[in-house]
CSV table of C-alpha atoms in Angstrom, one decimal:
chain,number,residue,atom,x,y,z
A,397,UNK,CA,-25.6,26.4,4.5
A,398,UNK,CA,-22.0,27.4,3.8
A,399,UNK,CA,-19.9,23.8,2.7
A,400,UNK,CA,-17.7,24.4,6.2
A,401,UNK,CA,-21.1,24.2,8.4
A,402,UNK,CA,-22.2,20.9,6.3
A,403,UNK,CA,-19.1,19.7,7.4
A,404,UNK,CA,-18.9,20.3,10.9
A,405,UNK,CA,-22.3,19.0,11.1
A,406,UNK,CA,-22.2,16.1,8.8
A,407,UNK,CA,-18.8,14.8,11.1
A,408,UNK,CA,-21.0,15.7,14.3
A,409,UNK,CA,-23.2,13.3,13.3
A,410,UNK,CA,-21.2,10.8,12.0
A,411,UNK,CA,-18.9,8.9,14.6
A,412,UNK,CA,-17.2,6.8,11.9
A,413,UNK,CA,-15.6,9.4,10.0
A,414,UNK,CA,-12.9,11.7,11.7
A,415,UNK,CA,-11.7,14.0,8.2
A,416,UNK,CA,-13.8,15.3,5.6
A,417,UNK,CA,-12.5,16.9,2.6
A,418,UNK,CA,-14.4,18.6,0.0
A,419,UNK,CA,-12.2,17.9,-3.3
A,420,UNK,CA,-11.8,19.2,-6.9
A,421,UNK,CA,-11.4,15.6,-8.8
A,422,UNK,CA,-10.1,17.9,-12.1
A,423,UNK,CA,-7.0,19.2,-10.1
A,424,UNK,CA,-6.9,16.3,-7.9
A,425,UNK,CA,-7.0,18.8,-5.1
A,426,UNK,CA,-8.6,19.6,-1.3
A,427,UNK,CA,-10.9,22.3,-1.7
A,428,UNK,CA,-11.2,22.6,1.9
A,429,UNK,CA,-11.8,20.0,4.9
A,430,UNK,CA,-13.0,19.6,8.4
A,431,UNK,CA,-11.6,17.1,10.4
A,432,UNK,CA,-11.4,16.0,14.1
A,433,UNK,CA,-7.5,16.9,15.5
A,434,UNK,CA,-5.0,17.9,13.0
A,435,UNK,CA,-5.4,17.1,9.2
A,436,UNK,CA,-2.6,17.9,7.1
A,437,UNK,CA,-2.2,19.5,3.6
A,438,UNK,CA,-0.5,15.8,2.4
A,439,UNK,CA,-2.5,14.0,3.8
A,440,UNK,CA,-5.8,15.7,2.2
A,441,UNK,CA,-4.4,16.1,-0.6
A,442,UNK,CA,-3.4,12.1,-0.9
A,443,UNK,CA,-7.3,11.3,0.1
A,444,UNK,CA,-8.1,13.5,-3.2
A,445,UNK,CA,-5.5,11.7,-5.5
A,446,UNK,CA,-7.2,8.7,-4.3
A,447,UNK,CA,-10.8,9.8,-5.0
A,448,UNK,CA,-9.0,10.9,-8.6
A,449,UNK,CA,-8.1,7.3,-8.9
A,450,UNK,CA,-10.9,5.6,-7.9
A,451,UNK,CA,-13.5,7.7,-10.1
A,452,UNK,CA,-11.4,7.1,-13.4
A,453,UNK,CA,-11.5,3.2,-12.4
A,454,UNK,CA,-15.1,2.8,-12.1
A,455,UNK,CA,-15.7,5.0,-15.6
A,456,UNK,CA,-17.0,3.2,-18.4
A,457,UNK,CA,-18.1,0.2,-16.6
A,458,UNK,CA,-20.4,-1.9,-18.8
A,459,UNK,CA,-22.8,-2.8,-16.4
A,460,UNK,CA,-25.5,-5.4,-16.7
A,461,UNK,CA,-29.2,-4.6,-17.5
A,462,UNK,CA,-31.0,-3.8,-13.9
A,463,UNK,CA,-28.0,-1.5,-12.7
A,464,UNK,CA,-28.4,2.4,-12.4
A,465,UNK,CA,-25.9,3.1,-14.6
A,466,UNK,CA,-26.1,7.0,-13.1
A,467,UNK,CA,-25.8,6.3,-9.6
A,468,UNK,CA,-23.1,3.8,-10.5
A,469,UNK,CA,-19.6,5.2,-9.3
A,470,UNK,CA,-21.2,7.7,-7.7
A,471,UNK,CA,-19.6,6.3,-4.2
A,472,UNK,CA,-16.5,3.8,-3.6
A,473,UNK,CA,-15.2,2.5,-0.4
A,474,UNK,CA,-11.1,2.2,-1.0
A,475,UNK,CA,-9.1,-0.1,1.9
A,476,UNK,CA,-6.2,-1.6,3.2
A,477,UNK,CA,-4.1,-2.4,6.5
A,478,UNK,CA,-3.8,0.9,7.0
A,479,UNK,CA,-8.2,1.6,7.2
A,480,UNK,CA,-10.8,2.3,5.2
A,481,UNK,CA,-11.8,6.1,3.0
A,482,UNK,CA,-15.1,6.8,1.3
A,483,UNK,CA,-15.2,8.6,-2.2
A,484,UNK,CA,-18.5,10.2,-3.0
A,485,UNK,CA,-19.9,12.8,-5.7
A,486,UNK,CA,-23.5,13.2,-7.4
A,487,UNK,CA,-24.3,12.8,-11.2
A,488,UNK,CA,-24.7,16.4,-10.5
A,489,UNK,CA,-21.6,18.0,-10.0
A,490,UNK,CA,-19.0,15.0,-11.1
A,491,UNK,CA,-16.4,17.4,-10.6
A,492,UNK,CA,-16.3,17.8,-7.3
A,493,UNK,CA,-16.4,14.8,-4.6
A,494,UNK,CA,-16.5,14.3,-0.8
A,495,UNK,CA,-13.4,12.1,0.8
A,496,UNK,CA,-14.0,11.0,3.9
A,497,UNK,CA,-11.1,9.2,6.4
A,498,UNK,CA,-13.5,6.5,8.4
A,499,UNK,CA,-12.6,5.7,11.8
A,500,UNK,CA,-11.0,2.3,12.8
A,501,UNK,CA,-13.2,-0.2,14.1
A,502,UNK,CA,-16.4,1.5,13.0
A,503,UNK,CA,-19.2,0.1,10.8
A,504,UNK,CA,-19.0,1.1,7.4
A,505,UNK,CA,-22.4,1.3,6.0
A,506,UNK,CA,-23.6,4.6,8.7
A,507,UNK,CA,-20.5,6.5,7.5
A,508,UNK,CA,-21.0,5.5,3.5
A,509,UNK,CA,-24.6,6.6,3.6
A,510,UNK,CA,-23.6,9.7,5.5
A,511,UNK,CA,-21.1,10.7,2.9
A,512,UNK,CA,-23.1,10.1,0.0
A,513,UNK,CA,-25.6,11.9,1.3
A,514,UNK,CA,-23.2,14.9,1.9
A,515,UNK,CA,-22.1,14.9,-1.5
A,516,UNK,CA,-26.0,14.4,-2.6
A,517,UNK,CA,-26.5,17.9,-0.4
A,518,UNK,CA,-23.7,19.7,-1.5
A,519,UNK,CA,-24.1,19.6,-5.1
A,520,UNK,CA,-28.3,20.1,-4.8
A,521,UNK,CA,-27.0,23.3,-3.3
A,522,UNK,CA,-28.7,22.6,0.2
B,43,UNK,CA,58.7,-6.2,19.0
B,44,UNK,CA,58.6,-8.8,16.7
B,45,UNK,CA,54.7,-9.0,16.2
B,46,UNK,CA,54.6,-5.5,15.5
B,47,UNK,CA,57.0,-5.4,12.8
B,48,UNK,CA,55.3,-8.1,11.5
B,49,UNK,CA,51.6,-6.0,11.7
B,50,UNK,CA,53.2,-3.3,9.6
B,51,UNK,CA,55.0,-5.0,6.7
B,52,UNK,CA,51.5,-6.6,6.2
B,53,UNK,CA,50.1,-2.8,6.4
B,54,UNK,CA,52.4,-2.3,3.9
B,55,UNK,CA,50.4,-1.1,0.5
B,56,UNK,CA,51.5,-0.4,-3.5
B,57,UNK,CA,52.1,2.7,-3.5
B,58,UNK,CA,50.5,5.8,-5.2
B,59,UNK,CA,47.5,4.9,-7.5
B,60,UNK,CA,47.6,1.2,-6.7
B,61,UNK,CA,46.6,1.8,-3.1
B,62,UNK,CA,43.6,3.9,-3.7
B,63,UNK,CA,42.7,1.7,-6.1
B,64,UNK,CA,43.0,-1.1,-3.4
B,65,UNK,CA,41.1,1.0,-0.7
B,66,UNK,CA,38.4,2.5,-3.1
B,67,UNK,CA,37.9,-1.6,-4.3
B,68,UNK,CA,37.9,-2.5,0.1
B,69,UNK,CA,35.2,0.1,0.6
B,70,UNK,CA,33.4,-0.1,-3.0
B,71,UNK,CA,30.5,-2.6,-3.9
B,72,UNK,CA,33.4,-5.0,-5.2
B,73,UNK,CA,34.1,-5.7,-1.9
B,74,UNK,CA,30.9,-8.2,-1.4
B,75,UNK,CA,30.0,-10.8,-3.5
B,76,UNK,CA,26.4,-10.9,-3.7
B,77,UNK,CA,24.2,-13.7,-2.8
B,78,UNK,CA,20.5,-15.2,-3.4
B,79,UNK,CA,17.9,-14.8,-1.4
B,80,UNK,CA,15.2,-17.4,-1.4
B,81,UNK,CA,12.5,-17.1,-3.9
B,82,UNK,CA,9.7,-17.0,-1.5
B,83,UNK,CA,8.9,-13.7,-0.2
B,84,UNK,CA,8.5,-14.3,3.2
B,85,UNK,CA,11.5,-16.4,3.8
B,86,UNK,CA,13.2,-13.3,1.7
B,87,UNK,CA,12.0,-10.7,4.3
B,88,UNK,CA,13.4,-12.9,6.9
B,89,UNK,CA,16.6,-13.1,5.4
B,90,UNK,CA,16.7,-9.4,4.9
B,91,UNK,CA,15.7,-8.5,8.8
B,92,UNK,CA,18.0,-10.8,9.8
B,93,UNK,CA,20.7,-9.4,7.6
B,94,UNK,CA,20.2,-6.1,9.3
B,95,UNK,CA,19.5,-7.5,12.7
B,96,UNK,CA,23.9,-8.3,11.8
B,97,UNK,CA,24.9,-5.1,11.1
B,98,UNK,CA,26.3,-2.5,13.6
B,99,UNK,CA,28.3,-0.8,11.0
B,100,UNK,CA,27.1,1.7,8.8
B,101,UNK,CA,25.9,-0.5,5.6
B,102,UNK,CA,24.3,-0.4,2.6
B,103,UNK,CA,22.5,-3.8,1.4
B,104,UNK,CA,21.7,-3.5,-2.0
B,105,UNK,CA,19.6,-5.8,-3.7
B,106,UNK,CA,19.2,-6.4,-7.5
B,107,UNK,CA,17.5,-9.0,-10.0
B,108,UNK,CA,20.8,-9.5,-12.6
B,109,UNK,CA,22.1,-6.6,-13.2
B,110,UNK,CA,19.2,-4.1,-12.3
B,111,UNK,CA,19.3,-2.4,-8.2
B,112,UNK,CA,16.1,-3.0,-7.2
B,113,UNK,CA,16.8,-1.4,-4.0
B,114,UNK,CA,18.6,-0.1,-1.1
B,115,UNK,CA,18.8,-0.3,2.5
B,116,UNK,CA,20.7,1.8,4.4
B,117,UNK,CA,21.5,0.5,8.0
B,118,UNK,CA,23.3,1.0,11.2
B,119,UNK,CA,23.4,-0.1,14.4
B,120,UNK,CA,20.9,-2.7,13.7
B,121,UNK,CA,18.5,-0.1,12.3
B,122,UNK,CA,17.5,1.2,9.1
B,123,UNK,CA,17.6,4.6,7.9
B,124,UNK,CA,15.8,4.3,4.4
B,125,UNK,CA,14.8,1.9,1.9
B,126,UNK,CA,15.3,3.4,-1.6
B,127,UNK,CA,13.3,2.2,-4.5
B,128,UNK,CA,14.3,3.4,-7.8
B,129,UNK,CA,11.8,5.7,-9.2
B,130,UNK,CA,10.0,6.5,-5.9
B,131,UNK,CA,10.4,9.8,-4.3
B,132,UNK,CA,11.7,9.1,-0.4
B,133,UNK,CA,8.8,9.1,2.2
B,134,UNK,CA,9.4,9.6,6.4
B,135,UNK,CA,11.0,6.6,8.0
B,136,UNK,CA,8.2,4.7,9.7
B,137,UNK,CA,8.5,1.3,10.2
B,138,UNK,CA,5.5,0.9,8.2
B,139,UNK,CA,7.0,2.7,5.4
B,140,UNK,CA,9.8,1.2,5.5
B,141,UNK,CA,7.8,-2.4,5.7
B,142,UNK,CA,6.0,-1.9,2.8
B,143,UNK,CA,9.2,-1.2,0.8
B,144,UNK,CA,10.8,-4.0,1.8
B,145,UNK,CA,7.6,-6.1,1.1
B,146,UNK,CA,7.1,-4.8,-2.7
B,147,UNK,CA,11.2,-5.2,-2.7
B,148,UNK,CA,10.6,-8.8,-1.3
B,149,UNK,CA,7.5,-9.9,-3.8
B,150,UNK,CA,9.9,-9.2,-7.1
B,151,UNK,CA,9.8,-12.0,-9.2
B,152,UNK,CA,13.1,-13.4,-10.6
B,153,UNK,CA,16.5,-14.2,-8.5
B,154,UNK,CA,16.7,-11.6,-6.2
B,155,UNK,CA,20.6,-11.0,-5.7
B,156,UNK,CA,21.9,-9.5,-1.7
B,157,UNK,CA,24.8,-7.5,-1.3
B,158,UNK,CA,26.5,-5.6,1.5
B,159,UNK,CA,28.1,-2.6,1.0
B,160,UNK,CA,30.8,-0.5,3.6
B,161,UNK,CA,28.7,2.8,3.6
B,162,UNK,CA,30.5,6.1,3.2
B,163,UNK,CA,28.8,7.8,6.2
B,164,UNK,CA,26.9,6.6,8.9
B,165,UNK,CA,23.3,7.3,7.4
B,166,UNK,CA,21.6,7.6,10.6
B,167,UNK,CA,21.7,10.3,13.4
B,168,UNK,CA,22.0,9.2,16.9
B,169,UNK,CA,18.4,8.0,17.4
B,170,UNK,CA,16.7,8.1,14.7
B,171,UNK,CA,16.4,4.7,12.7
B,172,UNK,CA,13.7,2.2,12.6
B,173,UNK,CA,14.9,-0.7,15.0
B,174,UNK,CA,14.8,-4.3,13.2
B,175,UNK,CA,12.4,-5.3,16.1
B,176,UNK,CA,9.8,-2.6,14.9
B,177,UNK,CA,10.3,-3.4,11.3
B,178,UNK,CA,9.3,-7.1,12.2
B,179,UNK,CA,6.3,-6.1,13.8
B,180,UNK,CA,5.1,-3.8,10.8
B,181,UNK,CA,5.6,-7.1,8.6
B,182,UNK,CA,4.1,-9.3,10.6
B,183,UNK,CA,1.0,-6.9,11.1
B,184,UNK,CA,0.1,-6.9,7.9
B,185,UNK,CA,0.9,-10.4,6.6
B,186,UNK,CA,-1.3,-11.5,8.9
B,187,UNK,CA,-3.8,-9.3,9.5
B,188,UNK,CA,-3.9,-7.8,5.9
B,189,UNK,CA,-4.1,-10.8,4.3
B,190,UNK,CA,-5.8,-11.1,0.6
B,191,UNK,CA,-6.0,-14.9,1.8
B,192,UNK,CA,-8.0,-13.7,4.8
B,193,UNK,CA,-9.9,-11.1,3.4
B,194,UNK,CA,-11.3,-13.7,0.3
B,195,UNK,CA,-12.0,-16.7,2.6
B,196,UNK,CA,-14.6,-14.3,4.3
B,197,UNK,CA,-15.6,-12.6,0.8
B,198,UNK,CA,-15.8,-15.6,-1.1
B,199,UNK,CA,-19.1,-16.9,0.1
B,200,UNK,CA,-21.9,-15.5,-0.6
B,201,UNK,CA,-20.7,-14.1,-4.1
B,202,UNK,CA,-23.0,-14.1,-7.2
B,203,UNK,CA,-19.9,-14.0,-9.3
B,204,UNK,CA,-16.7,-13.6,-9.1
B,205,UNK,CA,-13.0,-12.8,-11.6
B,206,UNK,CA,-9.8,-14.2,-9.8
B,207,UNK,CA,-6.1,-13.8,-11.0
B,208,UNK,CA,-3.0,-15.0,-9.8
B,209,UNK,CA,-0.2,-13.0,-11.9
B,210,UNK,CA,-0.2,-10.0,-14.1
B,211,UNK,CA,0.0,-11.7,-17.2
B,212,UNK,CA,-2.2,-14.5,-16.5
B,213,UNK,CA,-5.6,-14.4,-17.8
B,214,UNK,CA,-8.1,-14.2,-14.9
B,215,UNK,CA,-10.5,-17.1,-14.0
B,216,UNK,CA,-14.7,-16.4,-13.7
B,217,UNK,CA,-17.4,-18.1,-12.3
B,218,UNK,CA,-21.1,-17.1,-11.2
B,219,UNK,CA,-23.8,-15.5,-12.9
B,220,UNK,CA,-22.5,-14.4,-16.8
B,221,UNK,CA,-24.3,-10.8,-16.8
B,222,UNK,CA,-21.5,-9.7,-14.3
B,223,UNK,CA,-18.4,-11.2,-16.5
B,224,UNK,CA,-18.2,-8.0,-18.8
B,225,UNK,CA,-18.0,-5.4,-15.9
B,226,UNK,CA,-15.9,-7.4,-13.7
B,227,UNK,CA,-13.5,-7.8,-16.6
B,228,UNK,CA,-13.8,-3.7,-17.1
B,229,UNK,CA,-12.9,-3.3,-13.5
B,230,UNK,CA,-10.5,-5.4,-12.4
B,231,UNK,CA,-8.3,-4.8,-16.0
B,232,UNK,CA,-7.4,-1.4,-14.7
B,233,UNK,CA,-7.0,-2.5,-10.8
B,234,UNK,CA,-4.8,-5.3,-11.6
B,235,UNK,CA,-2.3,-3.0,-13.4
B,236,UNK,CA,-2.4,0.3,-11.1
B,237,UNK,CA,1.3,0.4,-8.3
B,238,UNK,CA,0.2,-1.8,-5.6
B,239,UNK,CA,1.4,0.3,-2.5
B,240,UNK,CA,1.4,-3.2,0.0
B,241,UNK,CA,2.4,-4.7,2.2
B,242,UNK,CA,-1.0,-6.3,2.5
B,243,UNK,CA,-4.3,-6.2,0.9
B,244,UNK,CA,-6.0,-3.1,-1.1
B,245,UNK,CA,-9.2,-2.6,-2.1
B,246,UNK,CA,-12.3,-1.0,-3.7
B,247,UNK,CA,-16.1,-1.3,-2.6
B,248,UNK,CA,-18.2,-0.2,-5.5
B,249,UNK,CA,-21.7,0.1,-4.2
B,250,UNK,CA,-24.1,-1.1,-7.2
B,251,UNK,CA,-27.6,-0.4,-5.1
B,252,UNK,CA,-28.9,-1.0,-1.8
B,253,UNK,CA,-28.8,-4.3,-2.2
B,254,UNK,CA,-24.9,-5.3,-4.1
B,255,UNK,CA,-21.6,-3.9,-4.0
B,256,UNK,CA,-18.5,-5.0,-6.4
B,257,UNK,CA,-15.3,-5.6,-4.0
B,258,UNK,CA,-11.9,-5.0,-6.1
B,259,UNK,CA,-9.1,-6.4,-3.8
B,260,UNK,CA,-6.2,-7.5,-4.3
B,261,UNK,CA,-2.0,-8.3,-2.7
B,262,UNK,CA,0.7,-8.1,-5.1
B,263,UNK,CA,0.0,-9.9,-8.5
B,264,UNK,CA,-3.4,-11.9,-7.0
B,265,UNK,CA,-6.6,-10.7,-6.8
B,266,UNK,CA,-10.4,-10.5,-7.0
B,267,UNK,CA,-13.7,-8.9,-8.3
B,268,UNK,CA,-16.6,-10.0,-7.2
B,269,UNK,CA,-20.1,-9.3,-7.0
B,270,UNK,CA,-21.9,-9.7,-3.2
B,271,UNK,CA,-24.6,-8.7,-1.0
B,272,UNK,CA,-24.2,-5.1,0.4
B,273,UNK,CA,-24.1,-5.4,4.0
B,274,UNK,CA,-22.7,-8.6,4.1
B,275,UNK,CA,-19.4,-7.0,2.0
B,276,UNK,CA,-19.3,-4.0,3.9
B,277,UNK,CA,-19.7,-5.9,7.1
B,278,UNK,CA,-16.6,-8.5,5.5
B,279,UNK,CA,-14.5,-5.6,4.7
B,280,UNK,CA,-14.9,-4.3,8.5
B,281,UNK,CA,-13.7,-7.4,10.4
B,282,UNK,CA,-10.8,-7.8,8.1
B,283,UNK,CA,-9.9,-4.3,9.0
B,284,UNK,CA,-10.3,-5.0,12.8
B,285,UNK,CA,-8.5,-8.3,12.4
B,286,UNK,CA,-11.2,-10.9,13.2
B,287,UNK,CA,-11.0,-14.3,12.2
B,288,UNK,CA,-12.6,-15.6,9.5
């Protein structure tokens, strides 16, 4: 499945997302992005920077015995007034990440699984 | 007759030099004196609405700590055009652009000094401008409903531990289980120091497992780390976002 047709059908299925954007964290960049009305370059490319941000703060954690320090990072939940974003990549492909621009007023656990398990896809190749 | 011989001898300026001198000084930032705002930042964004809520004029309030502009509001007709913050690049007007400029402006520590300028130019076109009434609402919106006070009364709960910090340079206070004390130290030393882009709370949910998830959050100079339940801090995060009460 082409990474355009995971998208369509991942936001299909996921009610509490409304953009998607397939990143490049090395450039900081949108690779490409599926969203529902208009989504602009800035704004894709500002959900990237943050994804940029938000991976480089989570590495090198020293975590406490118990923790999977691989699947650590591998997905952060950024927020403020203005909503929330999920960030998520596999220990796969660290490179490359899925943003995702959740929905106000939705839950926040359907749409963090559903992004993780995008990314999870995406970098198995599926 | 005689009042308006009167207006014109005191229309009368030096001549040559002196007068522009005189009319550059009359329409230069020598013309105000500054003067302090309150320290607390929300009676200083109420001093600052007001202050434009005043002016009909084209005007220019700039506001500095000593010596240093710590930024600029351009104004007219009881609306603002820009806030300019040195180093940042200019962003589209909104009010909750603008908000969030005046809040970081607003949260500076030290003597914040307020002066009105005559601008040059009108800085707005004819309706454009962010009205003072739309610029209180912005603040208002995310004082209260972006609160880091409101967001860590519902967070602060059910925590297995927890790092807290109330100023940059003020070493941060832990409690709960010690195992966590090394990675919440790890996180929360790059948060705490990263632009915070207010006004309001910011944050980051770190899933651990299933079962736990580190929330970064913080507003301005305080903050938190702390370790919780998943669901329960996922579920947190979501009602702050929709504004429910604690």
């Amino acid at each position: 499945m082409r990474i355009s047709e995971a998208f369509q059908a991942a936001l299909a299925a996921t009610p509490g997302v409304d953009l998607l954007s397939y990143d490049d964290l090395s450039s900081g960049l949108a690779l490409t992005a599926c969203g529902r009305g208009s989504c602009g370059r800035e704004e894709l490319d500002r959900l990237a920077a943050r994804a940029v941000e938000g991976f480089a703060l989570v590495a090198g954690t020293p975590l406490p015995p118990g923790v999977d320090a691989g699947a650590f990072g591998s997905c952060l939940i950024g927020f403020g007034p203005g909503g929330a974003e999920v960030y998520a990549r596999s220990p796969a492909a660290p490179g490359e990440a899925v943003s995702a621009r959740c929905v106000p007023g939705t839950p926040l656990l359907p749409s963090v699984r559903a992004v993780l398990g995008l990314a999870f896809r995406l970098a198995e190749g599926e | 007759m005689r009042a308006a011989g009167t207006f014109t001898r005191a229309l009368r300026l030096p001549a040559g030099g002196r007068a522009d001198a005189l009319l550059a000084l009359l329409a230069g930032e020598g013309a105000a004196e500054g003067h302090l705002l309150p320290p607390d930042p929300t009676a200083r964004l109420a001093r600052i609405t007001r202050e434009i809520d005043e002016t009909a004029l084209p005007r220019a309030l700039l506001l500095r700590t000593g010596a240093v502009e710590i930024g600029r509001i351009a104004v007219a007709r009881r609306r603002v055009g820009a806030v300019t913050l040195p180093g940042l690049p200019d962003e589209p007007p909104t009010a909750r652009s603008l908000a969030a400029r005046l809040a970081r402006i607003a949260a500076e520590p030290g003597a914040i000094a307020l002066t009105v300028l005559r601008a040059a130019a009108d800085p707005l076109a004819t309706g454009t401008g962010c009205p003072v009434a739309d610029l209180r609402a912005a603040l208002a919106s995310t004082a209260s409903h972006g609160s880091l006070e409101r967001l860590t009364a519902r967070l602060l709960s059910r925590d297995a531990a927890r790092l807290t910090w109330a100023g940059q340079d003020v070493a941060a206070q832990f409690s709960g289980a010690a195992e966590w004390r090394p990675a919440l130290m790890h996180l929360s030393a790059a948060f705490r120091t990263a632009p915070w882009r207010g006004p309001g709370a910011e944050g980051m949910a770190i899933p651990l497992s299933g079962q736990q998830v580190v929330i970064l959050a913080r507003q301005d100079r305080q903050g938190l780390a702390a370790v919780l339940p998943l669901v329960f801090g996922l579920d947190a995060i979501g009602a702050w976002l929709r504004g429910e009460a604690s």
